[in-house]
Coordinates of C-alpha atoms in Angstrom, one line a residue:
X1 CA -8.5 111.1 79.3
X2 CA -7.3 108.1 77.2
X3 CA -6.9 108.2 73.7
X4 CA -7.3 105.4 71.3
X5 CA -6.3 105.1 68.2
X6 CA -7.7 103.5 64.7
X7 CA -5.0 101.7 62.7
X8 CA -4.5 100.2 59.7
X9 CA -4.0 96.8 60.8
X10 CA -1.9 93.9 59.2
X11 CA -4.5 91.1 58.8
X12 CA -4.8 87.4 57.7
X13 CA -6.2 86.5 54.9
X14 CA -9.6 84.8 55.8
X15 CA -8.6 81.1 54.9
X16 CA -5.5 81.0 56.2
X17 CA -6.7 82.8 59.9
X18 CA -6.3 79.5 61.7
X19 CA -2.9 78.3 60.8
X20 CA -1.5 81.9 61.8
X21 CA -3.3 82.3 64.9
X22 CA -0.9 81.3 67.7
X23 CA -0.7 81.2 71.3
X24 CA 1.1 84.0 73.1
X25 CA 4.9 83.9 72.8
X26 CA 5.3 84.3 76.9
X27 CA 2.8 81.2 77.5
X28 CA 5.3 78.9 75.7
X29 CA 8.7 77.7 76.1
X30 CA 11.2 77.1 72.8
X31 CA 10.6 73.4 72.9
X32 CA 6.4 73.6 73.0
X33 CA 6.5 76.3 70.5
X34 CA 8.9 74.1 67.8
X35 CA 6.6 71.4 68.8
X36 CA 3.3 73.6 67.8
X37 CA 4.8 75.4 64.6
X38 CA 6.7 72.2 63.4
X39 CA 4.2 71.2 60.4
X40 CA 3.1 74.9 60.1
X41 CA 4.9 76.9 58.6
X42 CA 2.3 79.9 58.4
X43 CA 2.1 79.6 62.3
X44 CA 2.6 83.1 64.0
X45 CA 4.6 81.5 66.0
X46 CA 7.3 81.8 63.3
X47 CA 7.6 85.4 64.6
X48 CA 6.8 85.7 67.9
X49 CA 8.9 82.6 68.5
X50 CA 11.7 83.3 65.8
X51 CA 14.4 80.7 67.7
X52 CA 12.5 77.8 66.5
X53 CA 14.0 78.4 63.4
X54 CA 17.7 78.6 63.9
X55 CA 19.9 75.9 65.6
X56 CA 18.7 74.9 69.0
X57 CA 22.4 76.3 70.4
X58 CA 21.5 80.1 69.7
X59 CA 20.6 81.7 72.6
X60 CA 17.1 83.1 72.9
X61 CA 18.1 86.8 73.0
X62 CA 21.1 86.5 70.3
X63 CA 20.9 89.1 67.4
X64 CA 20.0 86.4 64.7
X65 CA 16.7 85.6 66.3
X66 CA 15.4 89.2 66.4
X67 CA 16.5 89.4 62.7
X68 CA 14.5 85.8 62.1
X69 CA 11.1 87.6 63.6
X70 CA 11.8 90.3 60.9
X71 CA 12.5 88.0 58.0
X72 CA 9.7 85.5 58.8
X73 CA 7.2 88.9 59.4
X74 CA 8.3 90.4 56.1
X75 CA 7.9 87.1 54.5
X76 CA 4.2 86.1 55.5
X77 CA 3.2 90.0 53.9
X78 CA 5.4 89.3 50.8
X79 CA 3.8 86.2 50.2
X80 CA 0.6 87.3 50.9
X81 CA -0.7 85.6 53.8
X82 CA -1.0 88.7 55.9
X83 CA -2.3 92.0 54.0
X84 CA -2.5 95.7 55.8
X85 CA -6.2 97.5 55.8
X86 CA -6.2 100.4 53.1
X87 CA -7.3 102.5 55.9
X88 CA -7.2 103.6 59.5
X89 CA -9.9 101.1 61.3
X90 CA -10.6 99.9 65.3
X91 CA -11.5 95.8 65.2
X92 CA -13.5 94.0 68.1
X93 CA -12.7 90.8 69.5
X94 CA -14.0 87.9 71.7
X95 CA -13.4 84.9 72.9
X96 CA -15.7 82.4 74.5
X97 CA -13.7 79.7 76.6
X98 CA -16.9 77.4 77.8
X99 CA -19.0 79.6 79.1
X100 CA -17.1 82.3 79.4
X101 CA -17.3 85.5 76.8
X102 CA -15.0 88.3 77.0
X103 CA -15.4 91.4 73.9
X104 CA -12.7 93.8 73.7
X105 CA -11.7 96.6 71.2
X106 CA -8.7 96.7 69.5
X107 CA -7.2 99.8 69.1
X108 CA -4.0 101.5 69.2
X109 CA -2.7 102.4 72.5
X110 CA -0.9 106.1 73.4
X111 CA 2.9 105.8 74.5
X112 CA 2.2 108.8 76.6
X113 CA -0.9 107.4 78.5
X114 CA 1.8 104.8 80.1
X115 CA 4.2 107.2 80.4
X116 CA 2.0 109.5 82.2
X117 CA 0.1 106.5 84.2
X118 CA -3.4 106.6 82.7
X119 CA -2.3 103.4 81.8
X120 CA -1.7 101.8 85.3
X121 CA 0.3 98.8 86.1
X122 CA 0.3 96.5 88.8
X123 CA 3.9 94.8 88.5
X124 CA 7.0 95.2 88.2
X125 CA 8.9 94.1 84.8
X126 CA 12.0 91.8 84.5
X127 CA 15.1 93.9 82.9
X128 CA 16.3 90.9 80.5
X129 CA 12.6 90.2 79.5
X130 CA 11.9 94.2 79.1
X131 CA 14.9 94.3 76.8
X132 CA 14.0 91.1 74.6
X133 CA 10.5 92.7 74.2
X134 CA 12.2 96.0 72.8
X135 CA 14.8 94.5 70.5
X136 CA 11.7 92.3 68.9
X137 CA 9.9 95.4 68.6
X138 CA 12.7 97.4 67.2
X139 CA 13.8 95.1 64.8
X140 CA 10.4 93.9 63.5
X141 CA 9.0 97.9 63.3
X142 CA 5.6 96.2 64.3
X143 CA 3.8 95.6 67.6
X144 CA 3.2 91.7 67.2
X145 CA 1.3 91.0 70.4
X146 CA -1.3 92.9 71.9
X147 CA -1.3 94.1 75.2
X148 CA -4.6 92.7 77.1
X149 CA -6.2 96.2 79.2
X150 CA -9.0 96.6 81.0
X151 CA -11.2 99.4 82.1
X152 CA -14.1 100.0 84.3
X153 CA -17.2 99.1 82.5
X154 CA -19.4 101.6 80.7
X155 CA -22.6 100.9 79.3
X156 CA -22.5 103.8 76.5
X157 CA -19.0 101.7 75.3
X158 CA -20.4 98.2 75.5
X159 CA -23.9 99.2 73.5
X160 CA -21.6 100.4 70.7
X161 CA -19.5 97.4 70.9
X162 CA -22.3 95.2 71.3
X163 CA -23.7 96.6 68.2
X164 CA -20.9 96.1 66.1
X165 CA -21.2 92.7 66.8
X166 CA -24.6 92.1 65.6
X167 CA -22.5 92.3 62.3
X168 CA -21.1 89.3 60.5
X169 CA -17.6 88.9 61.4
X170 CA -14.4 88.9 59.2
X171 CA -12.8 85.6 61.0
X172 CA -14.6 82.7 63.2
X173 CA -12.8 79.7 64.8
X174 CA -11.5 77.3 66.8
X175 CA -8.3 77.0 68.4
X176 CA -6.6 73.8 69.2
X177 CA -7.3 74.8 73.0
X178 CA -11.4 75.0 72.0
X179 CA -11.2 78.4 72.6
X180 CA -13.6 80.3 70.0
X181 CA -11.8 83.5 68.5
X182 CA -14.7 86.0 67.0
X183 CA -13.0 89.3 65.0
X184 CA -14.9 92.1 63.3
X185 CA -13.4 95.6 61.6
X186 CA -15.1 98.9 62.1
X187 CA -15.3 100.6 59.2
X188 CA -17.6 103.5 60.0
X189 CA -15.6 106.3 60.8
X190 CA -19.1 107.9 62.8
X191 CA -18.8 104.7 65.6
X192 CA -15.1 104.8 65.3
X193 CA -15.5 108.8 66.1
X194 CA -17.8 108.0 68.6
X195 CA -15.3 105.1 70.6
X196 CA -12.6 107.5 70.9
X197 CA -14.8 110.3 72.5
X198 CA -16.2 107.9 74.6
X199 CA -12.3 106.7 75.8
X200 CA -12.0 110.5 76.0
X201 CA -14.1 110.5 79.1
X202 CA -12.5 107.3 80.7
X203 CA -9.5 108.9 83.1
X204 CA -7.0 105.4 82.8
X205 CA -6.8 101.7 82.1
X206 CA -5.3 99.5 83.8
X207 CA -2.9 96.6 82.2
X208 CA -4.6 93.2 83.0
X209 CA -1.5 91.0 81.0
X210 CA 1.3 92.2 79.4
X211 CA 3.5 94.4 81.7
X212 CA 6.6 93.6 78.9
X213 CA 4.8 94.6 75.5
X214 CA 3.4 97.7 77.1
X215 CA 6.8 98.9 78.7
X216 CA 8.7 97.9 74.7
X217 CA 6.0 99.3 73.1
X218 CA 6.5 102.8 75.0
X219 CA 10.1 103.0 74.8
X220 CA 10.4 102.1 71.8
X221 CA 8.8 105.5 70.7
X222 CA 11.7 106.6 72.7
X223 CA 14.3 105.1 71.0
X224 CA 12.3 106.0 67.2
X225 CA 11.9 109.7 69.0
X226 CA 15.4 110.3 69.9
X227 CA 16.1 108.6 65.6
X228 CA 13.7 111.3 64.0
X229 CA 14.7 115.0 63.9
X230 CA 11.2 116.1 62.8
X231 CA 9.4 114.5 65.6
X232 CA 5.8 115.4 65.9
X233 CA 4.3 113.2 68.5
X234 CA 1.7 112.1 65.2
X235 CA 3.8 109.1 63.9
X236 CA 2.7 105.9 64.2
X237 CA 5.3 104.7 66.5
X238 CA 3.6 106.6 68.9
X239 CA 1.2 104.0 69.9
X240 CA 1.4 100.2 70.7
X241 CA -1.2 97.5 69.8
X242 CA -3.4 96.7 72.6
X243 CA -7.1 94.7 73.3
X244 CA -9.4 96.8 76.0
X245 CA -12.1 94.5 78.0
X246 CA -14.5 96.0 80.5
X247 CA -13.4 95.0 83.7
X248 CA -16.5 92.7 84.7
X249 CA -15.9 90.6 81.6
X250 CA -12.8 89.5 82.9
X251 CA -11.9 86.0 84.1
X252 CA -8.9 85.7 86.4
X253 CA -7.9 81.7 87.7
X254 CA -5.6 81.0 90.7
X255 CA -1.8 81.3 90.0
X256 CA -1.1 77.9 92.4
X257 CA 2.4 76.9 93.9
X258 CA 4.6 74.0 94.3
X259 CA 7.4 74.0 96.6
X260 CA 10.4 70.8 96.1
X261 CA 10.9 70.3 99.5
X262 CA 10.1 71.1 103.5
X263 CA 13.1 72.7 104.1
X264 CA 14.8 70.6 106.1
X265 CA 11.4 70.0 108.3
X266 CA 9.7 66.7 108.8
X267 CA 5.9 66.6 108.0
X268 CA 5.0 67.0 111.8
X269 CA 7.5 69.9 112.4
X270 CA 6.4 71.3 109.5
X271 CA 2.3 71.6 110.5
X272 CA 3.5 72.7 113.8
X273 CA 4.8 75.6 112.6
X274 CA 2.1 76.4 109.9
X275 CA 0.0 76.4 113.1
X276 CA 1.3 79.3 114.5
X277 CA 0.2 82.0 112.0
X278 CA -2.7 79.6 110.0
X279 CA -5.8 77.6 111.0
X280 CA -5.5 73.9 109.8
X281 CA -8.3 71.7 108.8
X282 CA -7.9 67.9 106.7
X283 CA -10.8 68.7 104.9
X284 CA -10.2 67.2 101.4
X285 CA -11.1 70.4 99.6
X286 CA -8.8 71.0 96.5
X287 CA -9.9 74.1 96.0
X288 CA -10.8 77.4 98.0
X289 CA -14.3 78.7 98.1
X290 CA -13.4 82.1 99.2
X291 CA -11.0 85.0 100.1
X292 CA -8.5 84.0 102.8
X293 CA -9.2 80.0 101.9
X294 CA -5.6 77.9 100.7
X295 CA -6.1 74.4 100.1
X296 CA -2.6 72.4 100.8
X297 CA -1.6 69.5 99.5
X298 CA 0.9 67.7 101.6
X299 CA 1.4 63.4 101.8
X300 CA -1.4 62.6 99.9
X301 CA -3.8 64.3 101.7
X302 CA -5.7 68.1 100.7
X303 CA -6.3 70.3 104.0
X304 CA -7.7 73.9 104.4
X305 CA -5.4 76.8 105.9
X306 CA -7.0 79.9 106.4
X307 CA -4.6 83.2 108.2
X308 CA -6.1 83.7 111.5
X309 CA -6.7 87.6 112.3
X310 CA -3.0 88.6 114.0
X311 CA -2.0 88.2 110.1
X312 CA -4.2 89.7 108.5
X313 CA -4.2 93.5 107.4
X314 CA -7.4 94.2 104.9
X315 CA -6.7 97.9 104.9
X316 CA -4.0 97.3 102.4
X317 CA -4.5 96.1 99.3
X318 CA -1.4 94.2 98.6
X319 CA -1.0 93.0 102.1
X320 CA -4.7 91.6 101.9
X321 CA -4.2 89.3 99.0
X322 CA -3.9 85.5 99.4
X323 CA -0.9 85.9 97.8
X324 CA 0.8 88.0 99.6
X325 CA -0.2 86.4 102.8
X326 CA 1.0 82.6 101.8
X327 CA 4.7 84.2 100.7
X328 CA 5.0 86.4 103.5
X329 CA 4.0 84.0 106.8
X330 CA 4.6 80.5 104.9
X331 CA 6.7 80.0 101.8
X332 CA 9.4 82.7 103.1
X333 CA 9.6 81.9 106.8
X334 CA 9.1 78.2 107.4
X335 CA 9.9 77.0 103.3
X336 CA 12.8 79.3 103.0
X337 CA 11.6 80.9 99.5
X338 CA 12.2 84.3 100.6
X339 CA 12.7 85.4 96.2
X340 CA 10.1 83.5 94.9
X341 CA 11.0 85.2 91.8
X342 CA 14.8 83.6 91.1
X343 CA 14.3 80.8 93.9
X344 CA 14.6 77.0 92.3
X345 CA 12.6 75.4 94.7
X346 CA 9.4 76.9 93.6
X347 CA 7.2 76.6 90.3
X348 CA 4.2 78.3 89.7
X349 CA 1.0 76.6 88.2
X350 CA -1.5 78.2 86.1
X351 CA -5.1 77.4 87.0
X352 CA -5.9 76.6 83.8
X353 CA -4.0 73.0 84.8
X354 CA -5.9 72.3 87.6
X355 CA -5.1 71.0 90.8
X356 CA -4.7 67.6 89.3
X357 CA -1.2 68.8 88.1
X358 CA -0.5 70.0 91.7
X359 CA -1.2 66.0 92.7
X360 CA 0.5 64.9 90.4
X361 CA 4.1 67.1 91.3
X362 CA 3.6 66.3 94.8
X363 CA 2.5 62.8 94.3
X364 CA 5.7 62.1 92.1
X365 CA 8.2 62.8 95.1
X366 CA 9.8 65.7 92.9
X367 CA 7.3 68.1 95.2
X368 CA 6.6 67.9 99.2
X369 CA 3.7 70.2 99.1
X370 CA 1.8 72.2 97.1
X371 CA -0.8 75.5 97.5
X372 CA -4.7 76.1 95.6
X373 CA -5.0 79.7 95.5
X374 CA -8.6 81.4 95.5
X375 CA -8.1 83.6 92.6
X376 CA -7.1 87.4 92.6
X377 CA -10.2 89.6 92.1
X378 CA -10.0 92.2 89.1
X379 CA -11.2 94.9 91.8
X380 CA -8.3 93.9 93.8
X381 CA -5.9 94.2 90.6
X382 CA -7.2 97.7 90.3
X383 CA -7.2 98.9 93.9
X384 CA -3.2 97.8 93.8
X385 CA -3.1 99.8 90.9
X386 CA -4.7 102.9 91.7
X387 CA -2.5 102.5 94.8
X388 CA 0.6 102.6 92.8
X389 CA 1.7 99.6 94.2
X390 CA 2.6 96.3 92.9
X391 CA 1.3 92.8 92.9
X392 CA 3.8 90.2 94.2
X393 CA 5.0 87.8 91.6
X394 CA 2.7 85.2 89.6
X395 CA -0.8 86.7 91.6
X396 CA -2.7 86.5 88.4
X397 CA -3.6 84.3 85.3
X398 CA -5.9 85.5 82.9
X399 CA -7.8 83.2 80.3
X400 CA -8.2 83.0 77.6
X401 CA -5.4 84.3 76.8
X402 CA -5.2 86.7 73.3
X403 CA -3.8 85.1 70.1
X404 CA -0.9 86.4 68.2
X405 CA -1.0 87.3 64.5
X406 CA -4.9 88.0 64.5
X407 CA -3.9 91.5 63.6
X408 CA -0.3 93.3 63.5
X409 CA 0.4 96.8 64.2
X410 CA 3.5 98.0 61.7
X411 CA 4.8 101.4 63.5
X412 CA 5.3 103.5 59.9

C-alpha cells in the first residue's frame, strides 16, 4: 500500500500566484536564477535559490544561504504573500505545455514508503547534492519543492481527479515558458477519504524527477526523529511534499550529448572505429524515430547509427536503453568518457533545446560531435525500477517541469 497524506498547505495569495511561481531550483544555475528573480522580489526563487541574495563570493552550500531560504520563507508568510490552509486538504495540478496535459495530485508523501521502497527510484543520488537538499530542508522546516511521482494509471483515481477538475480552479496562468499552470484544492473530506483508499490499493510509485528532495525529505524525518523524545510516527515531518501523475500522462524528451573533442582521432579514424560496434548511414535525420536509432552530428553533417545485434542485450533493462548502449560501446571506448558523470569533456542537453543547440556547439568548434537520443520510455523507467537497478546518468528529462512555491509543505 501507499499512503497519501492531506496537508495544510502554504499557498499564494491569488493575485500575486504568478510572480511567486518559479522554475525548479535544479533547472537553474546561480547566474539564470539572479537573472529571473532580479526585478521580483516575490519570486520563489528567493528561497529555493537563497544565494542570489548574498555576495556572489559565498559559496552555494555555505551556512548563510540555508539561513537566507529561511529568512526570505518566513518573510513572504509574515508579509502575507503566502498564507497556510486552515485545514488538512489534497490539491490537483496540471500543466498543458502545447498539446501536452499532464494532472497530478498533490499530496503528502510517507518517509517510510521510500524507506521501505514502495517508493521506487531509478538513480543514484550525488552525496554533496543529497546533503544541500537536507540542510535547505532542515533549516527551512518546510518541503519547498515537490517531488514529481508517477504511478501506473487507474481509472477509479483519474475519474475522481477528473471530477475535481470540472470545478473552478483556485489559480490559472501562464508562465514565462508558455506553460499553463491549473491548481485546485479538495475540500471534501468524502473524495479526499476516497483518494487515500484508493492509493491504499496501489502497491508503489515510482519517482519520475527528483531523486534529491525525496532522499532529504526522508532523512530528514530521521534527523527530526532522533530530535523528538516522544516520537510517534504521526508528526508532520513524517511526510515530504510530492505531485503523483499516472504514468501514461507522462512526457519524457531525449537527454542529448555533446562531447569537446575526438579524442585524439581524426574524423576518418574516428567513423572507422564507430563501425565496428554501430551501423552508419549520412542520412540527414536530426532526430531518431525509434528505439535503437542515434542521430550524430559530426562536420556539419547529421548521420544515423543504430547498434548492430552483437551489442545489443534487450533482456535487460538497463543494458537495453539507448543510453546505456551509446556510453558503453561509444562515448567510453573510442571518446574516452568512461565517468560521464565528473568527465569535462561532456555536456548533457535537455530536449527541451532541441537539436539546434547541438548544431550550434558543434558548429562553433568548442564541440567535435554531438548525439540525438530517442527518448527513454516511462515503461522502461519503471522496468529499471522494479528491477532495482539504476539508470545511467542524465537518461531522462521530463517536461514540463513542476513550479516552485505553488504550494509549501511546513513540517510542524
Amino acid at each position: 500500500m501507499v499512503r497519501i497524506k492531506p496537508f495544510r498547505g502554504v499557498r499564494p495569495q491569488k493575485e500575486y500566484v504568478d510572480k511567486i511561481a518559479s522554475p525548479p531550483y535544479d533547472v537553474v544555475n546561480t547566474e539564470e536564477a539572479r537573472e529571473l528573480a532580479k526585478d521580483n522580489p516575490l519570486s520563489f526563487l528567493h528561497v529555493v535559490r537563497p544565494e542570489i541574495d548574498l555576495d556572489p563570493s559565498v559559496h552555494i552550500y555555505d551556512e548563510r544561504v540555508y539561513q537566507k531560504a529561511k529568512e526570505n520563507l518566513e518573510k513572504l508568510i509574515k508579509e502575507g504573500y503566502l498564507v497556510q490552509d486552515g485545514e488538512e486538504y489534497l490539491y490537483v495540478y496540471r500543466q498543458q505545455m502545447g498539446n501536452h496535459i499532464q494532472t497530478g495530485l498533490v499530496a503528502c508523501a510517507w518517509a517510510d514508503d521510500y524507506f521501505e521502497d514502495r517508493i521506487k527510484k531509478h538513480e543514484f543520488t550525488r552525496e554533496d547534492k543529497e546533503k544541500d537538499r537536507i540542510k535547505h530542508v532542515y533549516t527551512t522546516n518546510a518541503n519547498t519543492g515537490p517531488v514529481f511521482l508517477t504511478y501506473k494509471a487507474q481509472q477509479d483515481v483519474d475519474s475522481i481527479i477528473e471530477e475535481v477538475t470540472k470545478e473552478a480552479p483556485e489559480y490559472h496562468f501562464t508562465s514565462d515558458d508558455g506553460v499553463i499552470h491549473t491548481f485546485w484544492v479538495i475540500r471534501d473530506k468524502k473524495i479526499i477519504d476516497e483518494l487515500k483508499s484508493k492509493f491504499e490499493q496501489i502497491p508503489h510509485v515510482y519517482i519520475a524527477d527528483g531523486h534529491h528532495r525525496s532522499a532529504s525529505g526522508a532523512k530528514v524525518r530521521e534527523w527530526k526523529k532522533k530530535e523528538n523524545p516522544n516520537h510517534t510516527g504521526e508528526e508532520e515531518y513524517n511526510y515530504f511534499l510530492a505531485v503523483y501523475f499516472p504514468h501514461n500522462q507522462l512526457q519524457i524528451l531525449p537527454y542529448n550529448r555533446a562531447v569537446k573533442d575526438l579524442n585524439g582521432l581524426s574524423k576518418e579514424n574516428f567513423l572507422k572505429k564507430v563501425e565496428e560496434n554501430f551501423n552508419i548511414e549520412k542520412t540527414g535525420v536530426k532526430s531518431p524515430s525509434k528505439v535503437h536509432e542515434i542521430s550524430m552530428y559530426l562536420d556539419g553533417e547529421w548521420y544515423t547509427i543504430t547498434p548492430k545485434s552483437h551489442i545489443l542485450n534487450d533482456d535487460d533493462p538497463v543494458k537495453s536503453l539507448d543510453v546505456y548502449i551509446l556510453q558503453e560501446y561509444l562515448l567510453a571506448p573510442i571518446l574516452g568518457i568512461e565517468n560521464p558523470r565528473k568527465s569535462e569533456r561532456i555536456t548533457f542537453v535537455g530536449g527541451i533545446r532541441g537539436t539546434e543547440e547541438l548544431e550550434k556547439l558543434v558548429n562553433s568548434g568548442d564541440y567535435a560531435v554531438a548525439f540525438s537520443m530517442y527518448p527513454t520510455t516511462v515503461e522502461q523507467l519503471m522496468n529499471i525500477a522494479d528491477a532495482g537497478q539504476v539508470m545511467p546518468p542524465k537518461s531522462t528529462w521530463f517536461e514540463p517541469k513542476l513550479r516552485s512555491g505553488l504550494i509549501v509543505h511546513l513540517l510542524d
